[in-house]
Tab-separated table of C-alpha atoms in Angstrom:
chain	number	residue	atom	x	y	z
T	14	UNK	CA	-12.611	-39.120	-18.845
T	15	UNK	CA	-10.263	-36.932	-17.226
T	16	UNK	CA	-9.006	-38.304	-13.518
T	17	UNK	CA	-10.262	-34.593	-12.361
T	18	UNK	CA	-13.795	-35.121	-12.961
T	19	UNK	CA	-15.670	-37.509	-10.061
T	20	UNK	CA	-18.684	-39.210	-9.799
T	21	UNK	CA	-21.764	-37.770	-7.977
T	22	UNK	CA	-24.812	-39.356	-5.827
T	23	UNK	CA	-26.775	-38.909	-9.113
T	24	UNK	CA	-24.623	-40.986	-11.012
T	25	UNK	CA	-24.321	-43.799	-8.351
T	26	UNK	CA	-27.590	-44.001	-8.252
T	27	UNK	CA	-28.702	-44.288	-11.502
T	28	UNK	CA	-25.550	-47.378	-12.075
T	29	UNK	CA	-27.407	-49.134	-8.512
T	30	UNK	CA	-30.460	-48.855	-10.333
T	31	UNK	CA	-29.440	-50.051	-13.348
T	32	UNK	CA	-28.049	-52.949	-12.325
T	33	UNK	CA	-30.521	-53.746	-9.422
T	34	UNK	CA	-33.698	-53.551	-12.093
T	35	UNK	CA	-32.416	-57.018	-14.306
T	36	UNK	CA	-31.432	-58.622	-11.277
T	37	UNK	CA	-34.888	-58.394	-9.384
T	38	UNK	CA	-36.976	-58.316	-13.467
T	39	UNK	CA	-35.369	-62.010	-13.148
T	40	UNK	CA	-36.009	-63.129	-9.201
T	41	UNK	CA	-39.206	-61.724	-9.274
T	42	UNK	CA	-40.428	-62.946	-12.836
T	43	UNK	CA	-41.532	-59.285	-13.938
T	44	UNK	CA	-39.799	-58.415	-17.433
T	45	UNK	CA	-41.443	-54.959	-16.688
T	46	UNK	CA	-39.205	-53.960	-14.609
T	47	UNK	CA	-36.202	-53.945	-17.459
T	48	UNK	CA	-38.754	-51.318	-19.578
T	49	UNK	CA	-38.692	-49.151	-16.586
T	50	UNK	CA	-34.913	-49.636	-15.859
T	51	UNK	CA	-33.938	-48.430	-19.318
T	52	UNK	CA	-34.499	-44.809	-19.842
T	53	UNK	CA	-32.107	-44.657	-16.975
T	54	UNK	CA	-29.699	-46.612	-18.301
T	55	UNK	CA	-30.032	-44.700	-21.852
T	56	UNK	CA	-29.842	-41.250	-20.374
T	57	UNK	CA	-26.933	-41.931	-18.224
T	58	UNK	CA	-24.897	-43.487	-21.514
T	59	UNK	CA	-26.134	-40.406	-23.280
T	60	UNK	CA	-25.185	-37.893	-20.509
T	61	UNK	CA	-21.393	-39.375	-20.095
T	62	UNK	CA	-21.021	-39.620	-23.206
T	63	UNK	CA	-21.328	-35.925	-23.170
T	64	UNK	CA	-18.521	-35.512	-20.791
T	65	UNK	CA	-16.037	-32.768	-21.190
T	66	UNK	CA	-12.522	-34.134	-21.885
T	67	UNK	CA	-10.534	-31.441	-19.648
T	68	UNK	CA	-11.219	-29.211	-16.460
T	69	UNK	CA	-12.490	-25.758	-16.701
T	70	UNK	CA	-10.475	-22.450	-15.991
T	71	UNK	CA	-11.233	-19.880	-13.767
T	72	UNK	CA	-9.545	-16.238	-12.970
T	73	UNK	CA	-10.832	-13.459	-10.650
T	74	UNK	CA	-10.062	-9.710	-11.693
T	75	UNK	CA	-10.747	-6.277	-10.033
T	76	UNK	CA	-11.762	-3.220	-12.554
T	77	UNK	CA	-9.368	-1.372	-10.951
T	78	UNK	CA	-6.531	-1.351	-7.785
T	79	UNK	CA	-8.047	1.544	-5.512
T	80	UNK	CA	-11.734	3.371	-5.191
T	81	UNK	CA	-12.703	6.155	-3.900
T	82	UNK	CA	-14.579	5.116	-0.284
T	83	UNK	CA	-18.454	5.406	-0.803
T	84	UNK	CA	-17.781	4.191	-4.038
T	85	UNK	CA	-18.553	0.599	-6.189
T	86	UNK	CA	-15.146	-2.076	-5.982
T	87	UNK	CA	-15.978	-3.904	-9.529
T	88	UNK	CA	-15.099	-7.808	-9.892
T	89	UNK	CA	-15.556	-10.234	-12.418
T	90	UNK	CA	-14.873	-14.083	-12.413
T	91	UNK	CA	-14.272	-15.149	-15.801
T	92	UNK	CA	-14.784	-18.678	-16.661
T	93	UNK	CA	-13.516	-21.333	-19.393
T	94	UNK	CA	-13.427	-24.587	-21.092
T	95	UNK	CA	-10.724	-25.433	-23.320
T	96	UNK	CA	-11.929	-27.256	-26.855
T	97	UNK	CA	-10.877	-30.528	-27.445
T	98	UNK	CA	-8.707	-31.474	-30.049
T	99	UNK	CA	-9.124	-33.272	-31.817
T	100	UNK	CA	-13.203	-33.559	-31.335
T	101	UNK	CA	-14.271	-36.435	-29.909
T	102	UNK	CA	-17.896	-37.376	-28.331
T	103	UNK	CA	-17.045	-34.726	-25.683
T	104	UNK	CA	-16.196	-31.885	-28.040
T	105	UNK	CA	-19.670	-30.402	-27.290
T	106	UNK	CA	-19.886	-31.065	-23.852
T	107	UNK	CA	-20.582	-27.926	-21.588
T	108	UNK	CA	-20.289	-27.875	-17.839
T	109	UNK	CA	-22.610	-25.784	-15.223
T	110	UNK	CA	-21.009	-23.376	-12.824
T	111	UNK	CA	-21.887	-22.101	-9.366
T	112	UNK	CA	-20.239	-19.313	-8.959
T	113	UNK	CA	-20.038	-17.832	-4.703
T	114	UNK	CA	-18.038	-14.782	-4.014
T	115	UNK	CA	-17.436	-13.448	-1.189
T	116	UNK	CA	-15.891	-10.478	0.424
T	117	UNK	CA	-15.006	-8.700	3.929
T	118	UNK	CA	-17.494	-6.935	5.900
T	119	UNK	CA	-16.430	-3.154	4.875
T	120	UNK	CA	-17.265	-4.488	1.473
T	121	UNK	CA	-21.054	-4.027	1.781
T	122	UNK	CA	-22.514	-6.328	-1.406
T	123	UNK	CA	-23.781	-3.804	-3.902
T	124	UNK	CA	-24.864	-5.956	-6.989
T	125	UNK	CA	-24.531	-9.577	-8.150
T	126	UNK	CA	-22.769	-10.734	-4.986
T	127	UNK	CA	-25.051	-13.572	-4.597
T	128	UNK	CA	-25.245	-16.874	-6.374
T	129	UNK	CA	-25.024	-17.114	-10.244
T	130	UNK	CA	-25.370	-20.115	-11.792
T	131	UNK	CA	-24.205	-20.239	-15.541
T	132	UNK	CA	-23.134	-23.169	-18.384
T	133	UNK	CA	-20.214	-22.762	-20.042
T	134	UNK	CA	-19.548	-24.562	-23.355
T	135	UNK	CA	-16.089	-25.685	-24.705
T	136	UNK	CA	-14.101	-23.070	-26.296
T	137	UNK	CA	-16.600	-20.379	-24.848
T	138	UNK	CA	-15.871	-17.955	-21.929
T	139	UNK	CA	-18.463	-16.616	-20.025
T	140	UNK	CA	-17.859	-13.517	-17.495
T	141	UNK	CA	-19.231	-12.870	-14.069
T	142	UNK	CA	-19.788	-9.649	-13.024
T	143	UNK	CA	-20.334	-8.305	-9.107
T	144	UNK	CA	-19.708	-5.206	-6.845
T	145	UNK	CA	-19.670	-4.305	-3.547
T	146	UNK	CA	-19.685	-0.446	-1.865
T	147	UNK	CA	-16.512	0.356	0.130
T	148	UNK	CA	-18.099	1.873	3.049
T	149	UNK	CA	-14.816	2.654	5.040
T	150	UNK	CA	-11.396	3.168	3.784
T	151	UNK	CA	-8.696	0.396	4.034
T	152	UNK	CA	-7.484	-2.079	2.509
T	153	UNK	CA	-9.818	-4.853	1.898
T	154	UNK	CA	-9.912	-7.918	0.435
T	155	UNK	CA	-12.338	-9.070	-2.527
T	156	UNK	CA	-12.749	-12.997	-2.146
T	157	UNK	CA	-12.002	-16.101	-2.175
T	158	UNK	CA	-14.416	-17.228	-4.650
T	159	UNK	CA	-16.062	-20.540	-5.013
T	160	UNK	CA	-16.879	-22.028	-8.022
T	161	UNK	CA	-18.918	-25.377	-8.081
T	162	UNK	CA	-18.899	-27.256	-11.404
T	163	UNK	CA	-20.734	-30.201	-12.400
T	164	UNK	CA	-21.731	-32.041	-16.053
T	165	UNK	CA	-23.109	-34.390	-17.713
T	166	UNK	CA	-26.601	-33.910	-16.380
T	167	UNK	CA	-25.077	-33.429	-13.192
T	168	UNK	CA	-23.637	-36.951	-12.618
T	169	UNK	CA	-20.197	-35.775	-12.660
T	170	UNK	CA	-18.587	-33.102	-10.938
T	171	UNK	CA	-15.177	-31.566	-10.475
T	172	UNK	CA	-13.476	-30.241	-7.198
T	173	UNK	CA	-14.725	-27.062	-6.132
T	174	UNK	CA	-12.202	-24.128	-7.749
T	175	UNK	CA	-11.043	-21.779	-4.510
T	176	UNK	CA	-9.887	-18.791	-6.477
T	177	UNK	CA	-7.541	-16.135	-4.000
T	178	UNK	CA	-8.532	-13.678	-2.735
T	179	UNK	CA	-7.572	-9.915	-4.299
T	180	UNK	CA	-6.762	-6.547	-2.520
T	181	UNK	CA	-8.526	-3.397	-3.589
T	182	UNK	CA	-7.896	-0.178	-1.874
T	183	UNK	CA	-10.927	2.485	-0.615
T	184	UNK	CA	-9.297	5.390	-0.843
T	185	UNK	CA	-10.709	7.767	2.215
T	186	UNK	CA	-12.997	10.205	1.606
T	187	UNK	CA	-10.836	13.871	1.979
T	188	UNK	CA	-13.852	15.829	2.218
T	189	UNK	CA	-13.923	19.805	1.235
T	190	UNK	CA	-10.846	22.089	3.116
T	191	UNK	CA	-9.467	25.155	1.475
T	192	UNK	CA	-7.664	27.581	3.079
T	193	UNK	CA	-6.553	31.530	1.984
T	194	UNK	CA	-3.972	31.496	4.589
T	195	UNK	CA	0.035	32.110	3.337
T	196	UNK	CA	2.300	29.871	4.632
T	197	UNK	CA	5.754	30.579	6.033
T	198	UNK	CA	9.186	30.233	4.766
T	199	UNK	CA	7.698	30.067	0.924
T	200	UNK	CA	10.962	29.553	-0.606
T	201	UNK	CA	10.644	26.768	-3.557
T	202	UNK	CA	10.499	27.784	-7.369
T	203	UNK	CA	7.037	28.737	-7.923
T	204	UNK	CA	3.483	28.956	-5.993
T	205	UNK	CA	0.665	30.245	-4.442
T	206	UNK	CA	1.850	31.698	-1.736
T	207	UNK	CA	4.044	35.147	-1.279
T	208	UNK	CA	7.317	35.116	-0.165
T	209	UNK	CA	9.316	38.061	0.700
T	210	UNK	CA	11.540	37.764	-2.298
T	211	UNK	CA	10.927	40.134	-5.180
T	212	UNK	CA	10.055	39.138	-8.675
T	213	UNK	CA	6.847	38.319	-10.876
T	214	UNK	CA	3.770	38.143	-8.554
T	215	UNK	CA	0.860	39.725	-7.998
T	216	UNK	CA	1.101	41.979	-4.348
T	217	UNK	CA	2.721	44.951	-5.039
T	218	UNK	CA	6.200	45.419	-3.082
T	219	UNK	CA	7.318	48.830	-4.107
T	220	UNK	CA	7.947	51.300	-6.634
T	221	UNK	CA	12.091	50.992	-8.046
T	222	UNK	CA	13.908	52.409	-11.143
T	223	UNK	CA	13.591	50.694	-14.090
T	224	UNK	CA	16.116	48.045	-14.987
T	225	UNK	CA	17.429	45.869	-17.736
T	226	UNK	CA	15.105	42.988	-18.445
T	227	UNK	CA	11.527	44.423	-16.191
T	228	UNK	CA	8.609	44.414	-18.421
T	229	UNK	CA	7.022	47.661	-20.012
T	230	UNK	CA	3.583	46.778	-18.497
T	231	UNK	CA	5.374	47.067	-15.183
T	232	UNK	CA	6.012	50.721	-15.431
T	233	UNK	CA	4.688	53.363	-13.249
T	234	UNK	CA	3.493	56.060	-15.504
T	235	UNK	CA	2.524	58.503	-12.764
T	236	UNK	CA	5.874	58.228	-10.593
T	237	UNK	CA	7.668	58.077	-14.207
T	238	UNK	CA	6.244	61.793	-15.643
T	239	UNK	CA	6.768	63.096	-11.620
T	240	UNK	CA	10.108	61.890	-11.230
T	241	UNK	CA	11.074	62.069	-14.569
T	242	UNK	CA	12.921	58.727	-14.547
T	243	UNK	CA	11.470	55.290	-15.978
T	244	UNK	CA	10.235	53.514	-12.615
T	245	UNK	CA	8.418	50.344	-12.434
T	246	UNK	CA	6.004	48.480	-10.081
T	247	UNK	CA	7.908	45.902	-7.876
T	248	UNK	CA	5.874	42.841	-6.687
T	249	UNK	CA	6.592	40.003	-4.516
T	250	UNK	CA	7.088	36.448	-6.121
T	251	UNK	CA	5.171	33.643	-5.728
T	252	UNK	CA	6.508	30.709	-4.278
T	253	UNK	CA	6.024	26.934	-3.083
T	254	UNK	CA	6.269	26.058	0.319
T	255	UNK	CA	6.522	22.635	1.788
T	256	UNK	CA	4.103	21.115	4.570
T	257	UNK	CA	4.729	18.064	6.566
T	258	UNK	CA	1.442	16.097	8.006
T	259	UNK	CA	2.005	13.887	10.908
T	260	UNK	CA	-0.537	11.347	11.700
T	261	UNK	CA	-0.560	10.527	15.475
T	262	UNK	CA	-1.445	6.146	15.175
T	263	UNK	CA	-0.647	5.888	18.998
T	264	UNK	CA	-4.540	5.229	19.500
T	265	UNK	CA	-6.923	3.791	17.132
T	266	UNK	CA	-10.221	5.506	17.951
T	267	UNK	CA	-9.617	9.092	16.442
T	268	UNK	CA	-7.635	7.329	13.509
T	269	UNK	CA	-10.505	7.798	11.368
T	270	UNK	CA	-10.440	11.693	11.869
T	271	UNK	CA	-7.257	12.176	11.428
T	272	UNK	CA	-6.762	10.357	8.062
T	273	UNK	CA	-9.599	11.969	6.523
T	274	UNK	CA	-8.009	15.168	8.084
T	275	UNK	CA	-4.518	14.302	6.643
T	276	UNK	CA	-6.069	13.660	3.090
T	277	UNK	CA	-8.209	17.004	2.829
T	278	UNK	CA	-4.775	18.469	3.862
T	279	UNK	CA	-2.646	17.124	0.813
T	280	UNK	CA	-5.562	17.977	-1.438
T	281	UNK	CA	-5.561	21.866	-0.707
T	282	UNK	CA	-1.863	22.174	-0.622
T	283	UNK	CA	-0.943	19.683	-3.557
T	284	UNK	CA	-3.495	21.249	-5.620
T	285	UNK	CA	-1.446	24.953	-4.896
T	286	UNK	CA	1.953	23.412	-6.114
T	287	UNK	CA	3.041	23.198	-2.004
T	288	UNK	CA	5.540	19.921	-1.713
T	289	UNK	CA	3.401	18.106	0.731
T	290	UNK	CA	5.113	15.120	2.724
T	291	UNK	CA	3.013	12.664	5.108
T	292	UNK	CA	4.476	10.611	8.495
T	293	UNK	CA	3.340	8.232	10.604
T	294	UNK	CA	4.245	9.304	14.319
T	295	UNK	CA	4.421	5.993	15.638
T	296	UNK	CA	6.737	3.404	16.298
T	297	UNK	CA	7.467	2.331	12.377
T	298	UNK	CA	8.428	5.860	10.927
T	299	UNK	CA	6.489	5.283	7.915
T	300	UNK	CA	7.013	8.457	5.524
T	301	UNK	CA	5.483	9.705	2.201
T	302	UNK	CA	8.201	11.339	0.577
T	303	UNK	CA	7.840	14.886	-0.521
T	304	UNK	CA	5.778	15.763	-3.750
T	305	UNK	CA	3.290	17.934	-5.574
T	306	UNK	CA	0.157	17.970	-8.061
T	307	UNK	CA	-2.606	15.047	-8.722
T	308	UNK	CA	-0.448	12.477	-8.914
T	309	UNK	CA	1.257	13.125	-6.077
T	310	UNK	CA	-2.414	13.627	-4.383
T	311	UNK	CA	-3.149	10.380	-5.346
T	312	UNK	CA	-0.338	8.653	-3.478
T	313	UNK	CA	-0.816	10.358	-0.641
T	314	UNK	CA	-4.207	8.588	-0.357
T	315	UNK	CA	-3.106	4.983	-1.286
T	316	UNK	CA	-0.525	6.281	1.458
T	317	UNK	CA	-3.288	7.005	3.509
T	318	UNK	CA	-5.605	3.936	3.378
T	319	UNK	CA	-2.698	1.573	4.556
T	320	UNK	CA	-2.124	3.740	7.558
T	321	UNK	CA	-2.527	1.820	11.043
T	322	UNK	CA	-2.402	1.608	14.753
T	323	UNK	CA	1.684	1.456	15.461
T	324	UNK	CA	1.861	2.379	18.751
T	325	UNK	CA	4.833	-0.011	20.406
T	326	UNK	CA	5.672	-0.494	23.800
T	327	UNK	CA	8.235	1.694	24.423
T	328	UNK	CA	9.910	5.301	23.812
T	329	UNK	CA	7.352	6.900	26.935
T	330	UNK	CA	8.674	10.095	25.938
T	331	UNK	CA	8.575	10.077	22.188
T	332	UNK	CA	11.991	10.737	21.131
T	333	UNK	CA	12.550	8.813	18.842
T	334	UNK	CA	9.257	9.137	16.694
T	335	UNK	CA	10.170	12.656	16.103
T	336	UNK	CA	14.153	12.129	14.716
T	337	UNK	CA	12.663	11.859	10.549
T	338	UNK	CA	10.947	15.074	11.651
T	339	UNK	CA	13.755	17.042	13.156
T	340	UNK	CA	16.691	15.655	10.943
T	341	UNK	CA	16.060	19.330	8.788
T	342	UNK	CA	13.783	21.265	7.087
T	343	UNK	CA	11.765	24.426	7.258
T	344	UNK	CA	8.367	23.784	6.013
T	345	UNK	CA	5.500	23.973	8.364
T	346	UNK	CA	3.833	20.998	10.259
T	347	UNK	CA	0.955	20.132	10.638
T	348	UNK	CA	0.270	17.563	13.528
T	349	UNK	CA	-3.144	15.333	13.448
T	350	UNK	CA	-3.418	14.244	16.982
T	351	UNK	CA	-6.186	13.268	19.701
T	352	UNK	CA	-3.721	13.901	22.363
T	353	UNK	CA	-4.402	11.069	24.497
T	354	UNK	CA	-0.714	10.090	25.040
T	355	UNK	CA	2.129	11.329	27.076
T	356	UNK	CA	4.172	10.647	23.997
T	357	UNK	CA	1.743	13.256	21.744
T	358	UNK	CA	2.438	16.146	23.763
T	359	UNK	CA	6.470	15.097	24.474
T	360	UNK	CA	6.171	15.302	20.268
T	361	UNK	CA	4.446	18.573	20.169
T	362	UNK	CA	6.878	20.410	22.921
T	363	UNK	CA	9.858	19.198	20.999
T	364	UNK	CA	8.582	20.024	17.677
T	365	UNK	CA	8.208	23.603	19.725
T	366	UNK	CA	11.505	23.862	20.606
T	367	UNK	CA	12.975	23.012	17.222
T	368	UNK	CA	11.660	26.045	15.939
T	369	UNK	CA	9.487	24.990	13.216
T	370	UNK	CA	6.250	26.146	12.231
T	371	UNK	CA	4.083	24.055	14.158
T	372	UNK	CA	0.146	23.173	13.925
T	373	UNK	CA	-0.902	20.594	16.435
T	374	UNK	CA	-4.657	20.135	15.232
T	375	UNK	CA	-7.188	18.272	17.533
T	376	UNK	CA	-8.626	15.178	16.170
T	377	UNK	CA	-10.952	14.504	19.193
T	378	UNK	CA	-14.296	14.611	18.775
T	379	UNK	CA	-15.355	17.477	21.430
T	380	UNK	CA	-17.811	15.059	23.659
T	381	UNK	CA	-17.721	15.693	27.083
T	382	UNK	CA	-19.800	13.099	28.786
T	383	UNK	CA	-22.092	13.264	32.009
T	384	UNK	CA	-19.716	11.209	34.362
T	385	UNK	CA	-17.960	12.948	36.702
T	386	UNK	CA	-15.317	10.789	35.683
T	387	UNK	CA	-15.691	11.880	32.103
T	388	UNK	CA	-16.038	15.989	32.725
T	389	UNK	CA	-12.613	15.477	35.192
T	390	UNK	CA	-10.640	13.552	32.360
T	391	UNK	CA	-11.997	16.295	29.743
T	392	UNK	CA	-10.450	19.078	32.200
T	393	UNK	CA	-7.330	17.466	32.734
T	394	UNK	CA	-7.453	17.267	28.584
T	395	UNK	CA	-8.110	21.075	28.464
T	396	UNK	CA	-5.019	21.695	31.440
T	397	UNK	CA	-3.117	19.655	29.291
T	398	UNK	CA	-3.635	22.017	25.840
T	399	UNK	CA	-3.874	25.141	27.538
T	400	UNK	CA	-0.139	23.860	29.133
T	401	UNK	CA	0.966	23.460	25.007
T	402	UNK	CA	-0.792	26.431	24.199
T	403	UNK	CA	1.959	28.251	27.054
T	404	UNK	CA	4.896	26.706	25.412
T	405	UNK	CA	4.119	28.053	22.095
T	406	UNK	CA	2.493	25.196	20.667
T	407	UNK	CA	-0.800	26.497	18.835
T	408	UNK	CA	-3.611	23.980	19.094
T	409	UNK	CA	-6.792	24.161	17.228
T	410	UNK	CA	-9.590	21.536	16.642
T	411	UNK	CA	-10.304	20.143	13.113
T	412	UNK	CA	-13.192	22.001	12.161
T	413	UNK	CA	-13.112	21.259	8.133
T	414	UNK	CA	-12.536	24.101	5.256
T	415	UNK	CA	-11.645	27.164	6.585
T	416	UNK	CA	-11.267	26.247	10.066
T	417	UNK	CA	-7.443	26.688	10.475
T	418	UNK	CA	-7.105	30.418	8.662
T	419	UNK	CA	-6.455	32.338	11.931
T	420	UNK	CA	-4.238	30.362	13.474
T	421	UNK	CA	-2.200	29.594	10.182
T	422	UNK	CA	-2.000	33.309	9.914
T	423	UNK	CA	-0.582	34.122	13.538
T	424	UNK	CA	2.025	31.129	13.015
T	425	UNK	CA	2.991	33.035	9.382
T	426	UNK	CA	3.045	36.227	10.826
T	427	UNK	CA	5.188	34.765	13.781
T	428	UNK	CA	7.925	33.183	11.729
T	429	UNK	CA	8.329	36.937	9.786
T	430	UNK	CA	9.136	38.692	12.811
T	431	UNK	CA	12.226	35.888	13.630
């Protein structure tokens, strides 16, 4: 028997009754006794006689690395017992396995996350499967898992296997945001949105001569038989742009918001072709460097669900959160902020002054309370964005799909008159 493999309370005391029953069958004169005593002592030489020559195996596994939040976070233990070779009396033994997983609390159990109890014979491998629902988005952790295994009729039993615990990512729920607004400073290599460049597009610019290389379906056949002289349709081209989201993590509470916020974001513009970037503006400068399409899309939420609090201690002012941001660039920003720290609106003015097409868009949950405490703090709030609104600094409140059109238009139509 392998050194692995321990006795149990069964076992001990089936050997104190085995050896108790002769002993008192002769004190006591009652041969009886030694008929009752052995179907004990014959079922426990049967039973280890049955016992497995090596330990079992056990792995944990995740169906996949991320989920969507809302969505099912698929496990499966899968258990083992090597054969023996060469068979001996324990080459059919099987052992009995109680299997416990567990989980954090955002992993709310969805289906088999209770106890299972299965036997596993040697050579054989027997899978576990069990869920839980990602109710928030995060990373979370799926585990550890207990497994209790006994055999031989349960008078042997091995050390409980711990297996670790895995990570599986809820990616947060983006939500529905489109937007028909253009975006400034278009200038990449192709897009959605118009730039002031000619070339292939769809809004008409003008009507020119015709030159070498413009398309016949371009031409203007009623300017052509007036003027006399091939002329063709000019159009604008259509380009890329690039958008920068900054995530304000001074504060937890409004976190929530603004990540879901951020991610509906890089869905609408990713899905255009714009080169969307994401930033933390905290105290670590974590960045999501610049990129485009679904895959891109996808990072952006892995990105996303590891975002967290980084506030620090000090930089009152903010200047150095913002140097990644104003190192270069043209692209608009959009800035996800509750503005409930000095240092948010120090960001916003200097963003401001560095001439960049600026969003700031509220992430606060509009809930004035009854206090008088609360409706004085909510005015000095509303002093404090009409004061950004004065310095150029547009703000408007996340309001989902559609909500940001007017204000992305006057910032557009702002940066064309520079």
């Amino acid at each position: 028997m392998s050194g692995l493999w321990r006795p149990t309370r069964a076992l001990r005391r089936a050997l104190v009754l085995v050896a108790v029953a002769p002993l008192a069958a002769l004190l006591l004169g009652r041969p009886g006794l030694l008929v009752l005593a052995a179907p004990f002592a014959l079922g426990t030489v049967l039973a280890l006689a049955r016992r497995p020559a090596g330990p079992p195996e056990a792995a944990l596994e995740l169906a996949a690395a991320s989920v969507p939040e809302g969505e099912h976070a698929e496990a499966t233990v899968r258990l083992a017992l090597p054969t023996v070779t060469p068979a001996g009396p324990s080459a059919e033994a099987a052992v009995v396995c109680l299997v416990t997983p567990r989980a954090t609390s955002a992993l709310e159990p969805a289906y088999g996350s209770r106890h299972h109890l299965v036997q596993v014979g040697p050579g054989r491998a027997v899978t576990v499967a069990f869920g839980y629902t990602a109710t928030v988005w995060g990373a979370h952790e799926v585990g550890p898992v207990e497994v209790a295994v006994s055999a031989s009729d349960g008078l042997l039993e091995h050390p409980p296997l711990r297996l670790p615990v895995q990570r599986v990512v809820a990616l947060p729920d983006a939500g529905a945001f489109t937007s028909r607004a253009q975006l400034p400073h278009a200038d990449g290599l192709s897009g959605a949105h118009r730039s002031r460049r000619p070339g292939e597009g769809g809004e008409l610019a003008g009507v020119r001569r015709f030159q070498s290389g413009d398309r016949l379906r371009r031409i203007d056949w009623r300017t052509t038989l007036r003027t006399g002289e091939t002329h063709v349709n000019a159009t604008y081209s259509e380009r890329d742009a690039e958008v920068l989201i900054l995530v304000d993590v001074l504060h937890e509470g409004p976190l929530d918001t603004a990540v879901r916020a951020a991610a509906a974001l890089a869905g609408h513009y990713t899905s255009r072709g714009d080169r969307v970037s994401i930033a933390e503006y905290g105290s670590l400068r974590h960045r999501l460097r610049p990129g485009t399409g679904r895959r891109h899309y996808l990072a952006a939420l892995e990105w996303l669900a590891a975002v967290r609090v980084n506030g620090g201690a000090g930089d009152e002012l903010g200047r150095r959160l913002l140097a990644p941001t104003l190192a270069g660039g043209r692209g608009l920003v959009f800035m996800l902020t509750p503005l409930l720290d000095e240092r948010s609106a120090d960001g916003l003015a200097r963003l401001a002054r560095s001439r960049r097409p600026l969003v700031a868009v509220d992430t606060l949950p509009d809930r004035p309370g009854t206090g008088v405490a609360e409706r004085l703090w909510w005015l000095d709030r509303e002093n404090l964005i009409g004061s950004l609104r004065e310095a150029g600094v547009p703000v408007e409140p996340w309001r989902g799909s559609g909500s940001l059109d007017v204000v992305l238009r006057d910032v557009t139509r702002l940066e064309h008159t520079r």
